[in-house]
Amino acid sequence: MAADSADPASERTPESLPICSACAEVRRAVASARAAGQRVALVPTMGALHAGHERLIEQARREAPFVVVSIFVNPTQFGPAEDFERYPRTLDADRGLCARGGAAVIFAPAVATMYPHGLDATYVEVPALSAVLEGASRPGHFRGVATVVLKLLNIVGPDLAFFGEKDYQQLRVIERMVADLVVPVTIRPVPIVREPDGLAVSSRNRYLNGEERQAATVLSRALGRAVGAVAAGERSADRVRQILRQTVESEVLARLDYAEVADAETLEPLERLETPRRAIALLAARVGPARLIDNMVLPS
Ligand code: AMP
């Protein structure tokens, strides 16, 4: 494979979009782009690509002509009872979306490439931000995320890396890791892409049947109500949590995991919404076979 950096990425067809599986291959492709004076962006994904990922690739293309999309279902961020085995793997369709979005190369390594000495040989942890919310529900999740993202950053060496606000806590964990370990990359957050009815686009939405898909809109409706209440003057974080909880619990097909109102930087739970700091409402709920998360920044 040769990722010819002189090819304008926008002219790629799915068949001509290179897929690298070895670290040295993707490094060579990046080196030739750099030699041609191009900025390099990384969009880390687990594949099963959708409109949310497409937005990340588009944003990356605006700032860097050479966009690497990594596709890797990372085993270390899944718990033993989670969906690692059945997580959708759709590389052919993903290649089409990456080509349309203007990616220059896909990096799709095997597990043994990313973890040559086993899954817990060496790891990174960001304890300050990893204990609460998703971290409390999914022990070890952010250790897996931080570790794989640091590996991807070290393999690709991008100028910029793009992460969705859909996984808000993940974004904060990555930002903190990059700052604390002085990783030479700029992290760019990308706003949540939603379906017309408000549901945050997610690879896991494909686990839902028609009825569950309809029920899943309860997450964004609950967050919308929370935003509305704060805009109308509600200042008690507990009252906002109650609005979130009651709305989700009103949907019989949904089972709430957590409903939190937190400082948007530190993720610490808030009591009052009167601080100069930004506040965010975060939700996780199970709908049928899918565990879904969503969030919205609350008005200041
Ligand atoms: P994943 O493939 O689920 O690991 O997601 C890869 C990246 O895409 C992460 O940075 C996610 O936050 C981001 N992402 C996933 N869904 C969305 C969405 N609906 N809007 C914006 N970004 C998203």
XYZ file of C-alpha atoms and ligand atoms in Angstrom:
323
model
C 0.000 0.000 0.000
C 1.215 3.486 -0.728
C -0.809 6.425 0.554
C 0.141 8.957 -2.085
C -0.086 12.292 -0.329
C -0.052 14.137 -3.670
C -3.514 12.687 -4.453
C -6.161 15.183 -3.393
C -8.079 13.227 -0.753
C -11.373 14.568 -2.101
C -10.848 12.575 -5.311
C -10.567 9.241 -3.561
C -12.929 6.404 -4.335
C -13.570 3.818 -1.627
C -11.397 1.330 -3.559
C -8.472 3.736 -3.782
C -8.585 4.737 -0.122
C -5.638 2.957 1.492
C -6.229 0.796 4.560
C -3.091 0.350 6.669
C -2.921 -2.358 9.285
C 0.725 -2.023 10.318
C 2.115 0.883 12.353
C 5.040 1.328 9.958
C 2.659 1.614 6.994
C 0.596 4.418 8.455
C 3.759 6.144 9.689
C 5.183 6.079 6.139
C 1.969 7.557 4.751
C 2.047 10.331 7.371
C 5.750 10.997 6.722
C 5.152 11.478 3.003
C 2.253 13.861 3.720
C 4.485 15.854 6.042
C 7.247 15.901 3.431
C 4.664 17.471 1.101
C 4.027 20.134 3.756
C 0.619 18.838 4.797
C -0.880 19.092 8.278
C -2.043 15.781 9.678
C -5.247 15.090 11.622
C -6.367 11.931 13.400
C -9.991 10.872 13.887
C -10.043 7.868 16.250
C -13.118 5.632 15.881
C -14.315 2.112 16.525
C -15.883 1.915 13.052
C -19.564 1.306 12.218
C -19.233 4.840 10.979
C -22.202 7.235 10.851
C -23.056 10.910 10.494
C -21.326 11.749 13.792
C -18.023 10.313 12.605
C -18.554 11.969 9.220
C -18.773 15.350 10.949
C -15.487 14.663 12.735
C -13.815 13.812 9.422
C -15.251 16.943 7.760
C -14.020 19.155 10.600
C -10.621 17.508 10.422
C -10.454 18.107 6.655
C -11.089 21.816 7.206
C -7.901 22.083 9.183
C -5.692 19.381 7.741
C -5.434 18.019 4.196
C -4.181 14.651 5.447
C -6.787 12.973 7.646
C -6.128 9.569 9.178
C -9.257 7.745 10.383
C -8.426 4.941 12.782
C -10.889 2.076 13.033
C -10.227 -0.170 15.989
C -12.694 -1.888 18.302
C -10.575 -1.537 21.397
C -10.997 -4.551 23.713
C -9.567 -2.827 26.785
C -12.376 -0.279 27.007
C -15.106 -2.944 27.160
C -16.106 -4.638 30.399
C -16.415 -8.441 30.525
C -20.244 -8.289 30.234
C -20.230 -5.640 27.512
C -20.705 -5.764 23.745
C -17.107 -6.166 22.452
C -17.879 -9.372 20.553
C -21.075 -8.163 18.939
C -19.970 -4.564 18.344
C -20.781 -3.885 14.648
C -17.822 -4.260 12.277
C -18.583 -2.760 8.852
C -15.227 -2.000 7.245
C -16.490 -1.895 3.629
C -19.187 0.667 4.387
C -16.755 2.573 6.633
C -14.314 2.845 3.746
C -17.031 4.448 1.595
C -17.866 7.007 4.269
C -14.173 7.827 4.820
C -13.627 8.288 1.075
C -16.675 10.583 0.791
C -15.539 12.573 3.801
C -12.096 13.121 2.279
C -9.948 10.948 4.543
C -6.488 10.194 3.166
C -5.953 6.845 4.843
C -7.621 4.393 7.213
C -5.594 2.824 9.991
C -7.261 -0.470 10.974
C -4.822 -2.453 13.120
C -5.329 -5.910 14.605
C -5.569 -6.303 18.382
C -2.093 -7.883 18.447
C -0.656 -4.827 16.682
C -2.037 -2.473 19.314
C -1.323 -4.789 22.265
C 1.806 -6.751 21.338
C 2.464 -7.759 24.956
C -1.108 -8.382 26.067
C -4.039 -6.228 27.042
C -2.769 -4.943 30.385
C 0.984 -4.906 29.837
C 1.302 -1.111 30.029
C -1.476 1.403 30.494
C -2.346 5.037 31.137
C -4.867 6.260 33.674
C -6.406 9.674 34.358
C -7.825 8.984 37.818
C -9.146 12.480 38.542
C -11.755 12.326 35.775
C -12.252 8.586 35.430
C -13.970 7.573 38.684
C -17.370 9.195 38.166
C -20.242 8.785 35.666
C -19.150 6.415 32.871
C -16.105 5.461 34.934
C -18.286 4.407 37.885
C -20.620 2.387 35.641
C -17.845 0.919 33.513
C -14.780 0.219 35.702
C -11.561 0.304 33.678
C -13.274 1.904 30.668
C -11.266 5.127 30.655
C -8.007 3.334 31.319
C -8.669 1.435 28.086
C -9.660 4.598 26.245
C -6.690 6.663 27.439
C -4.266 3.844 26.694
C -5.475 3.209 23.157
C -5.695 6.912 22.312
C -2.145 7.523 23.531
C -0.958 4.591 21.410
C -2.802 5.942 18.353
C -1.331 9.404 18.911
C 2.139 7.901 19.195
C 1.706 5.797 16.051
C 0.213 8.529 13.848
C 1.796 11.639 15.364
C -0.953 14.021 14.215
C -0.984 17.811 14.611
C -4.668 17.645 15.543
C -7.005 14.960 16.870
C -10.806 15.197 16.768
C -13.204 13.888 19.422
C -16.987 14.161 19.686
C -18.733 15.869 22.591
C -21.152 12.926 22.478
C -18.577 11.118 24.664
C -18.126 14.183 26.828
C -16.249 12.582 29.707
C -13.952 10.800 27.251
C -13.114 14.153 25.660
C -12.222 15.605 29.070
C -10.112 12.537 29.952
C -8.181 12.799 26.673
C -7.634 16.536 27.069
C -6.278 15.974 30.576
C -4.034 13.109 29.498
C -2.599 15.152 26.634
C -1.970 18.123 28.936
C -0.468 16.085 31.788
C 1.741 13.898 29.581
C 2.691 16.838 27.325
C 1.591 15.034 24.171
C 2.315 17.342 21.215
C -1.174 17.381 19.683
C -4.112 19.762 19.679
C -7.426 18.207 20.697
C -10.461 19.539 18.868
C -13.956 18.894 20.300
C -16.826 18.439 17.829
C -20.490 19.089 18.799
C -22.965 16.201 18.964
C -24.656 15.216 15.698
C -28.317 14.322 16.284
C -31.076 12.650 14.315
C -33.955 14.984 13.343
C -35.915 13.778 16.409
C -33.039 14.637 18.765
C -31.494 11.198 19.328
C -27.707 11.468 19.382
C -26.329 9.444 16.469
C -24.471 6.357 17.738
C -23.160 3.070 16.407
C -25.147 1.392 19.181
C -28.449 2.800 17.868
C -28.432 -0.083 15.419
C -29.090 -2.470 18.316
C -32.556 -0.868 18.707
C -35.799 -2.201 17.183
C -38.455 0.273 15.996
C -40.141 0.660 19.365
C -36.860 1.008 21.236
C -35.572 3.516 18.685
C -38.641 5.652 19.406
C -38.174 5.242 23.171
C -34.508 6.252 22.922
C -35.504 9.849 22.161
C -36.294 10.135 25.879
C -32.621 10.944 26.588
C -32.523 14.084 24.448
C -36.051 15.035 25.561
C -34.979 14.820 29.209
C -31.878 16.916 28.530
C -33.967 19.421 26.566
C -36.305 19.763 29.543
C -33.354 20.318 31.863
C -32.022 23.042 29.577
C -35.502 24.603 29.459
C -35.844 24.571 33.247
C -32.461 26.239 33.759
C -33.221 28.806 31.055
C -36.461 29.566 32.953
C -34.510 30.250 36.157
C -34.098 26.886 37.931
C -30.883 27.037 39.979
C -31.084 23.860 42.052
C -28.991 21.101 40.492
C -31.014 18.524 42.446
C -34.228 19.803 40.934
C -32.650 19.528 37.465
C -31.496 15.975 38.263
C -35.059 15.190 39.281
C -36.391 16.501 35.953
C -33.876 14.295 34.115
C -34.720 11.235 36.218
C -38.485 11.653 36.049
C -38.451 12.154 32.294
C -36.335 9.064 31.626
C -38.333 6.996 34.112
C -41.572 7.975 32.341
C -40.416 5.862 29.381
C -41.155 2.214 30.186
C -38.545 0.859 27.767
C -35.745 2.953 29.295
C -33.759 2.076 32.414
C -31.794 4.969 33.877
C -28.157 4.422 34.796
C -27.278 7.961 35.923
C -28.580 11.508 35.615
C -26.022 14.078 36.690
C -25.507 17.820 36.700
C -21.811 18.552 36.862
C -19.138 21.172 36.391
C -18.363 20.972 32.668
C -14.594 21.102 33.250
C -14.021 18.989 36.359
C -17.183 16.817 36.126
C -17.765 17.362 39.850
C -21.439 17.216 40.843
C -22.941 20.676 41.375
C -25.368 21.869 44.030
C -26.313 25.206 42.553
C -26.190 26.448 38.981
C -24.879 29.821 39.987
C -21.150 29.397 39.617
C -19.328 31.235 36.834
C -18.268 27.752 35.648
C -20.152 26.029 32.858
C -22.532 23.268 33.910
C -23.470 20.186 31.944
C -26.247 17.623 32.274
C -25.222 14.034 31.503
C -27.372 10.930 31.112
C -26.851 7.229 30.612
C -29.709 4.793 30.159
C -30.353 1.359 28.854
C -32.970 1.040 26.119
C -33.548 -2.569 25.133
C -30.148 -4.107 24.364
C -28.339 -0.752 24.026
C -26.678 1.386 26.664
C -26.949 4.984 25.457
C -25.344 8.204 26.676
C -26.090 11.840 25.933
C -25.386 15.276 27.368
C -26.194 18.960 26.981
C -24.457 22.051 28.305
C -26.838 23.999 30.554
C -27.464 27.686 29.901
C -25.413 30.023 32.080
P -16.763 5.683 18.555
O -16.596 5.082 17.201
O -18.131 5.483 19.122
O -15.641 5.338 19.496
O -16.659 7.247 18.334
C -15.557 7.822 17.705
C -15.619 9.317 17.847
O -16.806 9.802 17.241
C -15.647 9.768 19.310
O -14.832 10.917 19.454
C -17.091 10.077 19.520
O -17.327 11.035 20.526
C -17.479 10.630 18.162
N -18.924 10.552 17.973
C -19.698 9.448 18.056
N -21.002 9.773 17.876
C -21.030 11.110 17.684
C -22.073 12.060 17.462
N -23.356 11.701 17.400
N -21.737 13.351 17.310
C -20.440 13.745 17.394
N -19.427 12.904 17.591
C -19.709 11.616 17.748
